[in-house]
Tab-separated table of C-alpha atoms (C1' of nucleotides) in Angstrom:
chain	number	residue	atom	x	y	z
A	99	MET	CA	-17.258	-16.845	11.215
A	100	MET	CA	-13.628	-16.699	12.189
A	101	LEU	CA	-13.405	-20.438	12.660
A	102	TYR	CA	-11.533	-21.135	9.486
A	103	ARG	CA	-8.732	-18.594	9.770
A	104	PRO	CA	-6.324	-20.716	11.859
A	105	PHE	CA	-6.800	-23.565	9.404
A	106	GLU	CA	-5.897	-21.311	6.518
A	107	ASN	CA	-2.825	-19.951	8.297
A	108	LYS	CA	-1.522	-23.378	9.276
A	109	LEU	CA	-2.029	-24.637	5.757
A	110	ASN	CA	-0.041	-21.705	4.382
A	111	VAL	CA	2.836	-22.488	6.732
A	112	LEU	CA	2.725	-26.191	5.880
A	113	LEU	CA	2.751	-25.501	2.161
A	114	SER	CA	5.575	-22.992	2.331
A	115	GLU	CA	7.641	-25.578	4.228
A	116	HIS	CA	7.326	-27.630	1.051
A	117	GLY	CA	8.154	-24.725	-1.220
A	118	MET	CA	4.575	-24.207	-2.303
A	119	GLN	CA	2.068	-21.387	-1.866
A	120	ARG	CA	-1.609	-21.820	-1.246
A	121	ALA	CA	-2.767	-20.041	-4.376
A	122	GLN	CA	-0.424	-22.246	-6.402
A	123	TRP	CA	-1.579	-25.369	-4.621
A	124	THR	CA	-5.229	-24.573	-5.308
A	125	ILE	CA	-4.518	-24.466	-9.025
A	126	LEU	CA	-2.421	-27.638	-9.022
A	127	TYR	CA	-5.278	-29.314	-7.177
A	128	TYR	CA	-7.835	-28.180	-9.730
A	129	LEU	CA	-5.725	-29.185	-12.720
A	130	TYR	CA	-4.854	-32.559	-11.228
A	131	HIS	CA	-8.512	-33.408	-10.727
A	132	PHE	CA	-10.095	-31.687	-13.726
A	133	GLY	CA	-7.378	-32.041	-16.366
A	134	SER	CA	-7.184	-28.579	-17.870
A	135	ALA	CA	-8.655	-25.134	-17.319
A	136	THR	CA	-8.804	-21.588	-18.614
A	137	LEU	CA	-7.880	-18.673	-16.378
A	138	VAL	CA	-11.506	-17.564	-16.095
A	139	GLU	CA	-12.428	-21.058	-14.968
A	140	LEU	CA	-9.750	-20.908	-12.280
A	141	ALA	CA	-10.804	-17.424	-11.200
A	142	HIS	CA	-14.349	-18.651	-10.716
A	143	TYR	CA	-13.199	-21.754	-8.883
A	144	GLN	CA	-11.024	-19.766	-6.499
A	145	GLY	CA	-13.471	-16.916	-6.151
A	146	VAL	CA	-10.869	-14.301	-7.139
A	147	GLU	CA	-10.419	-11.792	-9.969
A	148	LYS	CA	-8.639	-12.539	-13.207
A	149	PRO	CA	-5.416	-10.604	-12.537
A	150	THR	CA	-4.868	-12.692	-9.433
A	151	VAL	CA	-5.010	-15.866	-11.491
A	152	THR	CA	-2.700	-14.437	-14.141
A	153	ARG	CA	-0.072	-13.834	-11.501
A	154	THR	CA	-0.261	-17.273	-9.936
A	155	VAL	CA	-0.302	-18.989	-13.317
A	156	ASN	CA	2.773	-17.029	-14.384
A	157	ARG	CA	4.650	-18.294	-11.364
A	158	LEU	CA	3.546	-21.863	-12.068
A	159	GLU	CA	4.759	-21.531	-15.637
A	160	GLU	CA	8.146	-20.251	-14.492
A	161	LEU	CA	8.353	-23.274	-12.228
A	162	ALA	CA	7.418	-25.455	-15.233
A	163	TYR	CA	4.598	-27.063	-13.268
A	164	ILE	CA	2.075	-26.209	-15.975
A	165	GLU	CA	2.041	-25.726	-19.730
A	166	GLN	CA	-0.319	-24.213	-22.221
A	167	VAL	CA	-2.498	-26.451	-24.379
A	168	PRO	CA	-3.721	-25.277	-27.799
A	169	SER	CA	-7.277	-24.046	-28.007
A	170	LYS	CA	-9.629	-23.096	-30.843
A	171	ASP	CA	-10.616	-19.883	-29.098
A	172	LYS	CA	-7.571	-17.672	-29.449
A	173	ARG	CA	-8.679	-15.461	-26.597
A	174	GLU	CA	-8.347	-18.085	-23.952
A	175	LYS	CA	-5.280	-19.589	-22.368
A	176	ARG	CA	-5.913	-23.205	-21.512
A	177	ILE	CA	-3.393	-24.856	-19.223
A	178	MET	CA	-2.627	-28.286	-17.827
A	179	LEU	CA	-0.063	-29.881	-15.514
A	180	THR	CA	3.318	-30.954	-16.849
A	181	GLN	CA	4.893	-34.231	-15.713
A	182	LEU	CA	6.840	-32.218	-13.166
A	183	GLY	CA	3.645	-30.517	-12.028
A	184	LYS	CA	1.961	-33.862	-11.429
A	185	LYS	CA	4.990	-35.138	-9.550
A	186	VAL	CA	5.039	-32.074	-7.302
A	187	TYR	CA	1.302	-32.364	-6.681
A	188	VAL	CA	1.570	-35.993	-5.615
A	189	GLU	CA	4.550	-35.327	-3.368
A	190	THR	CA	2.944	-32.319	-1.693
A	191	ARG	CA	-0.251	-34.317	-1.234
A	192	VAL	CA	1.481	-36.479	1.404
A	193	PRO	CA	2.032	-33.870	4.141
A	194	ILE	CA	-1.336	-32.324	3.316
A	195	ASP	CA	-3.054	-35.643	3.919
A	196	GLU	CA	-1.208	-36.065	7.202
A	197	PHE	CA	-2.242	-32.574	8.250
A	198	GLU	CA	-5.864	-33.239	7.360
A	199	ALA	CA	-5.891	-36.531	9.218
A	200	GLU	CA	-4.494	-34.767	12.270
A	201	ILE	CA	-7.031	-31.945	12.357
A	202	LEU	CA	-9.917	-34.347	11.723
A	203	LYS	CA	-8.984	-36.592	14.638
A	204	GLY	CA	-12.067	-37.494	16.674
A	205	ILE	CA	-14.515	-36.463	13.986
A	206	THR	CA	-16.458	-39.315	12.413
A	207	GLU	CA	-16.503	-39.766	8.673
A	208	HIS	CA	-20.235	-39.163	8.725
A	209	GLU	CA	-19.756	-35.803	10.419
A	210	GLN	CA	-17.026	-34.866	7.954
A	211	LEU	CA	-19.273	-35.590	4.984
A	212	ASP	CA	-22.088	-33.615	6.599
A	213	ALA	CA	-19.858	-30.609	7.153
A	214	ILE	CA	-18.496	-30.737	3.614
A	215	ARG	CA	-21.995	-30.959	2.149
A	216	ILE	CA	-23.165	-27.940	4.129
A	217	MET	CA	-20.056	-25.961	3.230
A	218	GLU	CA	-20.678	-26.764	-0.416
A	219	GLU	CA	-24.229	-25.456	-0.153
A	220	ILE	CA	-22.917	-22.247	1.335
A	221	ARG	CA	-20.336	-22.033	-1.420
A	222	ASN	CA	-23.062	-22.375	-4.038
A	223	ASN	CA	-25.057	-19.592	-2.412
A	224	ILE	CA	-21.985	-17.362	-2.471
A	225	MET	CA	-21.079	-18.076	-6.068
A	226	LYS	CA	-24.448	-17.364	-7.627
B	17	MET	CA	-10.352	-27.753	1.440
B	18	MET	CA	-10.771	-24.739	-0.756
B	19	LEU	CA	-14.419	-24.372	0.149
B	20	TYR	CA	-13.993	-21.427	2.424
B	21	ARG	CA	-11.906	-19.138	0.214
B	22	PRO	CA	-14.782	-17.512	-1.713
B	23	PHE	CA	-16.502	-16.801	1.583
B	24	GLU	CA	-13.406	-15.089	2.909
B	25	ASN	CA	-12.971	-13.014	-0.238
B	26	LYS	CA	-16.588	-11.886	-0.364
B	27	LEU	CA	-16.463	-10.956	3.290
B	28	ASN	CA	-13.351	-8.857	2.689
B	29	VAL	CA	-15.084	-6.990	-0.116
B	30	LEU	CA	-18.239	-6.483	1.942
B	31	LEU	CA	-16.274	-5.149	4.888
B	32	SER	CA	-14.163	-2.795	2.813
B	33	GLU	CA	-17.361	-1.377	1.319
B	34	HIS	CA	-18.143	-0.336	4.868
B	35	GLY	CA	-14.691	1.061	5.525
B	36	MET	CA	-13.600	-1.919	7.578
B	37	GLN	CA	-10.969	-4.605	7.162
B	38	ARG	CA	-11.377	-8.221	8.135
B	39	ALA	CA	-8.524	-8.280	10.627
B	40	GLN	CA	-9.988	-5.182	12.264
B	41	TRP	CA	-13.471	-6.661	12.273
B	42	THR	CA	-12.252	-9.845	13.933
B	43	ILE	CA	-10.853	-7.837	16.821
B	44	LEU	CA	-13.953	-5.631	17.171
B	45	TYR	CA	-15.997	-8.830	17.247
B	46	TYR	CA	-13.856	-10.341	19.987
B	47	LEU	CA	-13.872	-7.202	22.121
B	48	TYR	CA	-17.606	-6.669	21.712
B	49	HIS	CA	-18.349	-10.166	22.970
B	50	PHE	CA	-15.576	-10.668	25.515
B	51	GLY	CA	-15.113	-7.144	26.887
B	52	SER	CA	-11.348	-6.701	26.869
B	53	ALA	CA	-8.261	-8.542	25.726
B	54	THR	CA	-4.485	-8.475	25.619
B	55	LEU	CA	-2.637	-8.677	22.321
B	56	VAL	CA	-1.482	-12.230	23.023
B	57	GLU	CA	-5.085	-13.235	23.656
B	58	LEU	CA	-6.070	-11.759	20.302
B	59	ALA	CA	-3.154	-13.422	18.519
B	60	HIS	CA	-4.247	-16.778	19.898
B	61	TYR	CA	-7.866	-16.144	18.987
B	62	GLN	CA	-7.018	-15.170	15.417
B	63	GLY	CA	-4.338	-17.808	15.021
B	64	VAL	CA	-1.705	-15.246	13.953
B	65	GLU	CA	1.624	-13.991	15.313
B	66	LYS	CA	1.997	-11.075	17.680
B	67	PRO	CA	3.347	-8.494	15.208
B	68	THR	CA	0.241	-8.976	13.098
B	69	VAL	CA	-1.952	-8.084	16.041
B	70	THR	CA	0.210	-5.085	16.948
B	71	ARG	CA	-0.352	-3.648	13.495
B	72	THR	CA	-4.108	-4.133	13.463
B	73	VAL	CA	-4.481	-2.788	16.982
B	74	ASN	CA	-2.455	0.296	16.067
B	75	ARG	CA	-4.835	1.045	13.222
B	76	LEU	CA	-7.846	0.547	15.495
B	77	GLU	CA	-6.323	2.965	17.988
B	78	GLU	CA	-5.761	5.570	15.283
B	79	LEU	CA	-9.407	5.188	14.342
B	80	ALA	CA	-10.298	5.598	18.042
B	81	TYR	CA	-12.320	2.393	17.983
B	82	ILE	CA	-10.398	0.977	20.945
B	83	GLU	CA	-8.614	2.299	23.998
B	84	GLN	CA	-6.155	0.911	26.466
B	85	VAL	CA	-7.321	-0.126	29.930
B	86	PRO	CA	-4.915	-0.080	32.882
B	87	SER	CA	-3.461	-3.384	33.961
B	88	LYS	CA	-1.421	-4.591	36.916
B	89	ASP	CA	1.020	-6.381	34.653
B	90	LYS	CA	3.011	-3.596	33.046
B	91	ARG	CA	4.119	-5.860	30.201
B	92	GLU	CA	0.694	-6.351	28.781
B	93	LYS	CA	-1.478	-3.990	26.803
B	94	ARG	CA	-5.110	-4.601	27.594
B	95	ILE	CA	-7.630	-2.995	25.290
B	96	MET	CA	-11.393	-2.510	25.021
B	97	LEU	CA	-13.855	-0.862	22.657
B	98	THR	CA	-14.584	2.847	22.918
B	99	GLN	CA	-18.139	4.152	22.528
B	100	LEU	CA	-17.297	4.850	18.889
B	101	GLY	CA	-15.930	1.331	18.507
B	102	LYS	CA	-19.154	-0.179	19.811
B	103	LYS	CA	-21.198	2.022	17.515
B	104	VAL	CA	-19.159	1.007	14.502
B	105	TYR	CA	-19.424	-2.658	15.447
B	106	VAL	CA	-23.193	-2.507	15.721
B	107	GLU	CA	-23.549	-0.631	12.440
B	108	THR	CA	-21.262	-2.977	10.550
B	109	ARG	CA	-23.103	-5.930	12.054
B	110	VAL	CA	-26.157	-5.120	9.904
B	111	PRO	CA	-24.743	-5.825	6.421
B	112	ILE	CA	-22.806	-8.774	7.844
B	113	ASP	CA	-26.021	-10.309	9.143
B	114	GLU	CA	-27.697	-9.769	5.786
B	115	PHE	CA	-24.767	-11.400	4.041
B	116	GLU	CA	-24.840	-14.371	6.389
B	117	ALA	CA	-28.577	-14.812	5.976
B	118	GLU	CA	-28.118	-14.795	2.222
B	119	ILE	CA	-25.383	-17.394	2.091
B	120	LEU	CA	-27.195	-19.632	4.567
B	121	LYS	CA	-30.407	-19.647	2.537
B	122	GLY	CA	-31.808	-23.156	2.270
B	123	ILE	CA	-29.706	-24.538	5.111
B	124	THR	CA	-31.659	-25.528	8.200
B	125	GLU	CA	-30.710	-24.167	11.583
B	126	HIS	CA	-29.961	-27.695	12.689
B	127	GLU	CA	-27.495	-28.158	9.854
B	128	GLN	CA	-25.871	-24.824	10.611
B	129	LEU	CA	-25.337	-25.758	14.243
B	130	ASP	CA	-23.935	-29.126	13.189
B	131	ALA	CA	-21.480	-27.516	10.820
B	132	ILE	CA	-20.387	-24.968	13.405
B	133	ARG	CA	-19.852	-27.657	16.021
B	134	ILE	CA	-17.709	-29.715	13.667
B	135	MET	CA	-15.717	-26.683	12.568
B	136	GLU	CA	-15.078	-25.882	16.222
B	137	GLU	CA	-13.752	-29.369	16.829
B	138	ILE	CA	-11.405	-28.980	13.899
B	139	ARG	CA	-10.344	-25.598	15.236
B	140	ASN	CA	-9.536	-27.149	18.606
B	141	ASN	CA	-7.445	-29.819	16.912
B	142	ILE	CA	-5.530	-27.123	15.058
B	143	MET	CA	-4.919	-24.926	18.056
B	144	LYS	CA	-3.448	-27.552	20.376
C	79	DG	C1'	17.143	-11.808	47.221
C	80	DG	C1'	19.032	-12.075	42.845
C	81	DA	C1'	20.142	-14.485	38.391
C	82	DA	C1'	17.982	-16.782	34.739
C	83	DA	C1'	13.993	-17.856	32.161
C	84	DA	C1'	9.660	-16.757	30.490
C	85	DT	C1'	6.282	-13.523	28.808
C	86	DA	C1'	4.205	-9.252	26.307
C	87	DG	C1'	4.804	-6.258	23.019
C	88	DT	C1'	7.333	-3.670	19.314
C	89	DT	C1'	10.213	-2.680	15.287
C	90	DA	C1'	12.207	-3.629	10.844
C	91	DC	C1'	12.085	-6.091	6.861
C	92	DC	C1'	10.172	-9.507	3.588
C	93	DT	C1'	6.490	-12.070	1.030
C	94	DA	C1'	1.918	-13.598	-0.629
C	95	DG	C1'	-2.220	-12.440	-2.214
C	96	DG	C1'	-5.895	-9.856	-3.327
C	97	DG	C1'	-8.433	-5.627	-5.685
C	98	DT	C1'	-9.621	-1.959	-9.456
C	99	DA	C1'	-9.038	0.430	-13.787
C	100	DA	C1'	-7.744	0.489	-18.262
C	101	DC	C1'	-6.413	-1.852	-22.143
C	102	DA	C1'	-5.681	-5.250	-26.499
C	103	DG	C1'	-7.112	-9.048	-28.972
C	104	DT	C1'	-10.701	-12.318	-30.252
C	105	DT	C1'	-15.272	-14.068	-30.791
C	106	DA	C1'	-20.455	-13.616	-30.763
C	107	DT	C1'	-24.508	-11.158	-31.751
C	108	DC	C1'	-27.784	-9.196	-34.523
D	290	DG	C1'	-19.982	-5.465	-40.643
D	291	DA	C1'	-20.562	-2.789	-36.381
D	292	DT	C1'	-21.180	-3.480	-31.728
D	293	DA	C1'	-21.112	-6.078	-27.656
D	294	DA	C1'	-19.184	-9.519	-24.886
D	295	DC	C1'	-15.436	-12.208	-23.366
D	296	DT	C1'	-10.322	-13.543	-22.142
D	297	DG	C1'	-6.314	-12.216	-20.555
D	298	DT	C1'	-2.682	-8.760	-19.271
D	299	DT	C1'	-0.474	-4.701	-17.262
D	300	DA	C1'	0.151	-1.163	-13.831
D	301	DC	C1'	-0.595	0.325	-9.452
D	302	DC	C1'	-2.593	0.009	-4.846
D	303	DC	C1'	-3.597	-2.175	-0.351
D	304	DT	C1'	-4.143	-5.782	3.400
D	305	DA	C1'	-2.331	-9.348	5.803
D	306	DG	C1'	0.718	-12.373	7.254
D	307	DG	C1'	5.630	-14.234	8.625
D	308	DT	C1'	10.538	-14.245	11.015
D	309	DA	C1'	14.294	-12.289	13.635
D	310	DA	C1'	15.883	-9.394	16.926
D	311	DC	C1'	14.979	-6.419	20.476
D	312	DT	C1'	13.154	-3.998	25.208
D	313	DA	C1'	10.708	-4.133	29.297
D	314	DT	C1'	8.541	-6.573	32.696
D	315	DT	C1'	7.378	-10.661	35.622
D	316	DT	C1'	8.168	-15.447	37.288
D	317	DT	C1'	10.899	-19.108	38.648
D	318	DC	C1'	13.918	-21.175	41.436
D	319	DC	C1'	18.362	-21.777	43.698
DNA sequence: GGAAAATAGTTACCTAGGGTAACAGTTATC
DNA sequence: GATAACTGTTACCCTAGGTAACTATTTTCC
């Protein structure tokens, strides 16, 4: 139940040491791996409400990490990473990977995959 | 990585529907199962700094869910649940259990125990 | 036994991050 | 073409966390 909280807190600290915030990082992560997204898509991915995404996206735009891409549907705002955004993602990835390696010490790859699979099942149950 | 966030958010919403906040709930949970605790103990358990605990504990005292117990060491503030606190814990437990049952649907008990064990190992790695 | 260090908790101040309600603009439905 | 649904924004509220600096006790250790 409360197992994950320390992980979350440490990650926040780690990210802010690199001038990044978790909510921002989550979106960079999504865009890096999925190319582009609308705000609703991001809200669903993060499991938060739309205004929350608007805020984070605004900050990312000010930082010039993302830019808008044209879309047929004039309602939606589709965004993608800029060159700078990609650069920042890749650079921030390094300490994140180190952190992950550290906290996964002593846990076999098989166990890791098991845990991730189960967590994903839980996630699916939550999201539906 | 981001798997847990939706769980956290849904739990927050569920708790606030029952007039409770997650940080408060975490402390009620600890006290219900471990009897009493100092603020440092709680900070370590939650993986947060001391001022954060002070705040949450103050609110729980205002609500009369906890009370101070005398201690030899005059520096420390040792607290435990009041009768009201226990009652509230037990009552809030009900919707929490329902929620947990729902999100664990389709996941065998064996898998659940596996996942918990692995998460605990990760937690230990983080805390040291 | 007393000075210095460590420990427990608090206060003040700052930030991130989330929620709801109400709204405008656009697209789908029928 | 009217109505419903969807996308995003704005305004306002709250929780939750952090750091720095402090007081009051207890421990350490010379």
